[in-house]
Tab-separated table of C-alpha atoms in Angstrom:
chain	number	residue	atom	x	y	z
I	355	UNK	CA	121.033	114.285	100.947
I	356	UNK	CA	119.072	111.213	101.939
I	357	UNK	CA	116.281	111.199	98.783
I	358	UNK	CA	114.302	108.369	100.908
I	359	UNK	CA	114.335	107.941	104.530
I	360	UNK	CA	112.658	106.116	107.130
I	361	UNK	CA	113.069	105.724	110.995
I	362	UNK	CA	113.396	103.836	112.764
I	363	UNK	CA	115.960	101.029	110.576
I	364	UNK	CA	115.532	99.135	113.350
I	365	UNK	CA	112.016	98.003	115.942
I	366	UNK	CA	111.980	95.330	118.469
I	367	UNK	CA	109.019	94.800	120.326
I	368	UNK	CA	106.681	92.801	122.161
I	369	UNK	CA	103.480	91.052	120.807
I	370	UNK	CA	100.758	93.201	121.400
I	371	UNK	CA	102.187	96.333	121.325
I	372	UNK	CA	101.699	99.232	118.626
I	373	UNK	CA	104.374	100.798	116.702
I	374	UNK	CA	105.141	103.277	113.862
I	375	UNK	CA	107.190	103.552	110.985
I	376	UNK	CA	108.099	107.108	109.755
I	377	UNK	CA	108.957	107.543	105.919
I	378	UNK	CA	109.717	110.929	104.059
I	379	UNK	CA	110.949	111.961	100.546
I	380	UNK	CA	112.547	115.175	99.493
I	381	UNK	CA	112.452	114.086	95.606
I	382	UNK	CA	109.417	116.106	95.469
I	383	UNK	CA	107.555	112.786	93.778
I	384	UNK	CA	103.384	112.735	93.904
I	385	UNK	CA	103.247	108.627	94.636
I	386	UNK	CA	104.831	107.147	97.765
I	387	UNK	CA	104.184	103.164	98.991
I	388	UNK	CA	105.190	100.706	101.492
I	389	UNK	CA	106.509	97.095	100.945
I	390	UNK	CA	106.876	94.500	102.579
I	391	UNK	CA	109.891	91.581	102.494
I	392	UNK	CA	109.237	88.677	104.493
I	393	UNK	CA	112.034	86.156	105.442
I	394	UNK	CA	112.256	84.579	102.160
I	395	UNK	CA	113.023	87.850	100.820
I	396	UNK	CA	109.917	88.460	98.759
I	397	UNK	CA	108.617	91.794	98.176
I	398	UNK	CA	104.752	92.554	98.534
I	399	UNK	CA	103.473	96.011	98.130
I	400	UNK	CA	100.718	96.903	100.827
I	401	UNK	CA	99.795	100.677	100.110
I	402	UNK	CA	100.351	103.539	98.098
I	403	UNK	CA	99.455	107.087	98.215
I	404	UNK	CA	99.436	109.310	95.286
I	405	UNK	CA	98.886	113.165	97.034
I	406	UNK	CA	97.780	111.974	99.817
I	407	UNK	CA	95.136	109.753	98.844
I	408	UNK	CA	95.242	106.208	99.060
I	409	UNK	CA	95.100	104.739	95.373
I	410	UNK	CA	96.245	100.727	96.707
I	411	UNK	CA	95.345	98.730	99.926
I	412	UNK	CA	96.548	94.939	99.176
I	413	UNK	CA	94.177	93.187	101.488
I	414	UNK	CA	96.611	94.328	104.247
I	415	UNK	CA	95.197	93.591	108.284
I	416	UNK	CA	93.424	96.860	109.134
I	417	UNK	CA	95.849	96.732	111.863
I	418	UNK	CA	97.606	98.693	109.693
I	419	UNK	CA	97.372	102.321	109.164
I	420	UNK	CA	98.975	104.187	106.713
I	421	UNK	CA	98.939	108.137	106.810
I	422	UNK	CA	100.500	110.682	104.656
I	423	UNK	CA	100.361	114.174	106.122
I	424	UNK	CA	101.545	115.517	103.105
I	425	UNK	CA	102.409	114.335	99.966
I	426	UNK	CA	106.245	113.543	101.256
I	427	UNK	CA	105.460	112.208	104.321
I	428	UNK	CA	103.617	108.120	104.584
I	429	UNK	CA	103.927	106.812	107.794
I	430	UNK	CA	102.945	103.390	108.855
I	431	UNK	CA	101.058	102.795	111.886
I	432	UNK	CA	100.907	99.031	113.201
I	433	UNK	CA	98.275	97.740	116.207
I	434	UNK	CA	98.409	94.691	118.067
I	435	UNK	CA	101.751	93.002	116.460
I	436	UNK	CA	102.070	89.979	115.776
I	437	UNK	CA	105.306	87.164	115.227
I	438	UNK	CA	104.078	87.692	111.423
I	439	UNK	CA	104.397	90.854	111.440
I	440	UNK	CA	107.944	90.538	111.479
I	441	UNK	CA	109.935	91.258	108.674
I	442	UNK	CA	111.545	94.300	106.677
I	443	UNK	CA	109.292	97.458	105.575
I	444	UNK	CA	110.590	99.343	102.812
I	445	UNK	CA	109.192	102.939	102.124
I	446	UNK	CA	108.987	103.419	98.248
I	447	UNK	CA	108.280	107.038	95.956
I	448	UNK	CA	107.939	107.534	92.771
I	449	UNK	CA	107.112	110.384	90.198
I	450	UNK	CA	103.705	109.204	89.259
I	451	UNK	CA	102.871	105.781	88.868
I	452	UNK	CA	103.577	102.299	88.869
I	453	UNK	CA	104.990	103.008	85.289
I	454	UNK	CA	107.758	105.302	86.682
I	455	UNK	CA	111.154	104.173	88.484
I	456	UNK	CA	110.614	103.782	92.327
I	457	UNK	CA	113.366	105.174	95.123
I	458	UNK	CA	113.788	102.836	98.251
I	459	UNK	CA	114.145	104.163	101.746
I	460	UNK	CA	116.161	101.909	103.684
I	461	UNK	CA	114.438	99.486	105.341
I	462	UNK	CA	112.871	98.931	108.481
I	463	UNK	CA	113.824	95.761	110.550
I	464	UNK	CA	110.824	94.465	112.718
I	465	UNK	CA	111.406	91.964	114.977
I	466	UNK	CA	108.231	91.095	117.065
I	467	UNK	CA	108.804	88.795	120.166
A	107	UNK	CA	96.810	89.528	86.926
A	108	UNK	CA	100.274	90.502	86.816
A	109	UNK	CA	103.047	87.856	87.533
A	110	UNK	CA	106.388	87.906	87.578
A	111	UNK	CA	109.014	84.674	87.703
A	112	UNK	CA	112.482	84.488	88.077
A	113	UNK	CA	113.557	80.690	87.850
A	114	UNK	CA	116.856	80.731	89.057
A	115	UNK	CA	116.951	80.966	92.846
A	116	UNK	CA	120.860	81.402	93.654
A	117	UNK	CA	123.671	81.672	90.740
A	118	UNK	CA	127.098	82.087	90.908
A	119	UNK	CA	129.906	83.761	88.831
A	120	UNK	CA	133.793	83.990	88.588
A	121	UNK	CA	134.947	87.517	88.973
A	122	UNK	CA	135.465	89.327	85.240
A	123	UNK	CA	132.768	87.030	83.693
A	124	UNK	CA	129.589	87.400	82.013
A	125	UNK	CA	126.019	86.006	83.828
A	126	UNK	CA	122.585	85.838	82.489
A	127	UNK	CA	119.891	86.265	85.000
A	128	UNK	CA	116.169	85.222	83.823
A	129	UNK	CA	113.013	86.720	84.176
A	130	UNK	CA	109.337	86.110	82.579
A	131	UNK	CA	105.903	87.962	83.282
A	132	UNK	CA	102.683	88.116	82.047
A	133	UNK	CA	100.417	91.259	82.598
A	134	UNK	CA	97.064	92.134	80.451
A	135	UNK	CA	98.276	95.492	80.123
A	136	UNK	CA	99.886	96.867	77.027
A	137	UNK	CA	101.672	99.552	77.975
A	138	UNK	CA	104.062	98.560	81.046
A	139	UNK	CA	107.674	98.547	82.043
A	140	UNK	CA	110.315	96.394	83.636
A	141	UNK	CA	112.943	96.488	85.807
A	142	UNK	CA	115.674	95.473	87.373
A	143	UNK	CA	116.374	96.279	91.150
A	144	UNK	CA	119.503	95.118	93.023
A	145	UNK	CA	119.719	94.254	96.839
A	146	UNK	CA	123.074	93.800	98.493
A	147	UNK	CA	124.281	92.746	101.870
A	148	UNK	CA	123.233	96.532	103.259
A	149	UNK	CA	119.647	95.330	102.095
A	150	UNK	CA	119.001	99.182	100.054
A	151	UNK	CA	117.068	98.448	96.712
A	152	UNK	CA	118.977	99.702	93.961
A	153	UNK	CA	117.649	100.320	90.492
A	154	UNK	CA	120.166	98.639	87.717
A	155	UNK	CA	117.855	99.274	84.935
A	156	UNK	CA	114.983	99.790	82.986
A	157	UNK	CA	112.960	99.232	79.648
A	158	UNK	CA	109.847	100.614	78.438
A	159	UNK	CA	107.509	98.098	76.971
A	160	UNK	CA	107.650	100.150	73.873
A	161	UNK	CA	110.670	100.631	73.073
A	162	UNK	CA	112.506	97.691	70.533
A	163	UNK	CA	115.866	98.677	71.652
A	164	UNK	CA	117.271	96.612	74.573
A	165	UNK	CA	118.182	98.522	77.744
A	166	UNK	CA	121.340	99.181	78.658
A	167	UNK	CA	123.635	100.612	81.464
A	168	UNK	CA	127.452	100.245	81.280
A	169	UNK	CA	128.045	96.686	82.440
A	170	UNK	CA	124.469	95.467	82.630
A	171	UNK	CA	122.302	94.948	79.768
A	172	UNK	CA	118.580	93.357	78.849
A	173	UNK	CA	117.089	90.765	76.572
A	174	UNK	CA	113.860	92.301	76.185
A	175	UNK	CA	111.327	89.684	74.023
A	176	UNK	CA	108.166	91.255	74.497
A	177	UNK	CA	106.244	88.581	72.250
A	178	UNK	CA	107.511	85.846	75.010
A	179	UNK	CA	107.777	87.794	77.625
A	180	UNK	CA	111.348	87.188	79.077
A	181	UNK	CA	113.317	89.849	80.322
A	182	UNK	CA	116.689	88.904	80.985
A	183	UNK	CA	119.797	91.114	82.607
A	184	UNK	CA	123.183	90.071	81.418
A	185	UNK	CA	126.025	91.834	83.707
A	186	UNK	CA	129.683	91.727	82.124
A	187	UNK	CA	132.567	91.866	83.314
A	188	UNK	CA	131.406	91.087	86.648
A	189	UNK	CA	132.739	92.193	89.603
A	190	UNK	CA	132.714	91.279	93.281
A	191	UNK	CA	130.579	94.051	94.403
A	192	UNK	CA	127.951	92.753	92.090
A	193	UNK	CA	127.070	90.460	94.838
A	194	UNK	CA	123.702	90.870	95.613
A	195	UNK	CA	120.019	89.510	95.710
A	196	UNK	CA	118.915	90.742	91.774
A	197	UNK	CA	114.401	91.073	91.236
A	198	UNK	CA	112.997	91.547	88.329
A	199	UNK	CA	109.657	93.828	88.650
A	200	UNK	CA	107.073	94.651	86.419
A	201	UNK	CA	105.145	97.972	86.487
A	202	UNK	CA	101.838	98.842	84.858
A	203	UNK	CA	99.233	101.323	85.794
A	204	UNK	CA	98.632	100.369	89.435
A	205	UNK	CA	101.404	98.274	91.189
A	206	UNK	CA	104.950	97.199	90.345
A	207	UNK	CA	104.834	93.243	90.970
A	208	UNK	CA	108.560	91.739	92.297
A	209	UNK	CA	109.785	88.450	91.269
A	210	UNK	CA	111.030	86.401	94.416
A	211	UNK	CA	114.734	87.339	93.348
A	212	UNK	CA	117.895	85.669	92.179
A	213	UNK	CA	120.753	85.574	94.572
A	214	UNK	CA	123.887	86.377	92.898
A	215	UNK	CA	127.005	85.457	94.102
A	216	UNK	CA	130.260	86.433	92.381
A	217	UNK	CA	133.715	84.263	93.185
A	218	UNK	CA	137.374	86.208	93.288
């Protein structure tokens, strides 16, 4: 069983356009995030959740738009892409905490044209 | 602020060795932990290992092991014996009570 998952692993798309990132966890874990790696392979976080409330917004565009149904579901929402915008976005959970071991989903490739 | 530095961009290793991979942070925080995350070719983060701040005893996890000097703050993995599926992109990350912070990795290349 897949403890982290996100869909798509892959998103190619025009500038302009709006997409979304899907990310659920079945480890049962209170705290989920999403990161960031940009070309140079550097790893940012831009949100986390714990329960469903948003604890950590790193000065991220507000074209961005996380949401968390439920406390195993954080989906990413992105408006108006941009060529910046492209990079990987990993889906992260943890117990509680920054203090406790994170799970990775696998990564979502977005390539904005 | 939290900050987390790994100084060696890209290393390399002969299959069966033993490699050193370096890491220093500084965080205001006293009661934090540090990690170790691995990223091969199929770009899935991988913990290798972890240490709590706390704790004197040095991590360790079969073939990979820390030097944990909290007073300097350098947290170093050693992987022995290493092997070719070892290759990988290696960060170092810090966690405290808000965020874990990444080092910009170590690329880690291991020769047959």
């Amino acid at each position: 069983d897949t403890a982290v998952s996100q869909t798509p692993k892959y998103l190619v798309t025009q500038m302009g356009n709006d997409k979304s990132i899907k990310c659920e966890q079945n480890l049962g874990h209170d705290t989920m995030y999403w990161y960031k790696q940009d070309s140079k392979k550097f790893l940012k976080i831009m949100f986390s959740y714990n329960n469903k409330e948003l604890i950590i917004n790193e000065t991220v565009p507000n074209r961005f738009s996380p949401k968390s149904p439920d406390k195993a579901h954080l989906n990413l929402h992105i408006n108006s892409l941009e060529l910046g915008d492209s990079a990987v976005y990993f889906c992260a959970s943890s117990q509680i905490g920054a203090s406790e071991t994170q799970y990775f989903g696998p990564g979502t490739r977005l390539l904005v044209l | 602020a939290q900050t987390v530095t790994q100084s060696q961009p890209e290393m390399s290793v002969q299959e069966a060795e033993t490699v050193t991979l370096s890491c220093t942070y500084d965080t205001s925080e006293n009661n934090y932990y540090l990690f170790w995350y691995k990223q091969p070719p199929s770009r899935q983060m991988i913990l290798v290992i972890r240490q709590e701040a706390y704790k004197q005893q040095n991590a360790t996890e079969n073939r990979f092991s820390v030097n944990f000097q909290k007073a300097a703050k350098s947290f170093s993995l050693k992987i022995s014996d290493s092997q070719l599926g070892d290759t990988a992109m290696y960060f170092c990350a810090q966690g405290g009570s808000e965020k874990l912070v990444f080092g910009k990795g170590t690329k880690l290349t291991v020769n047959p």
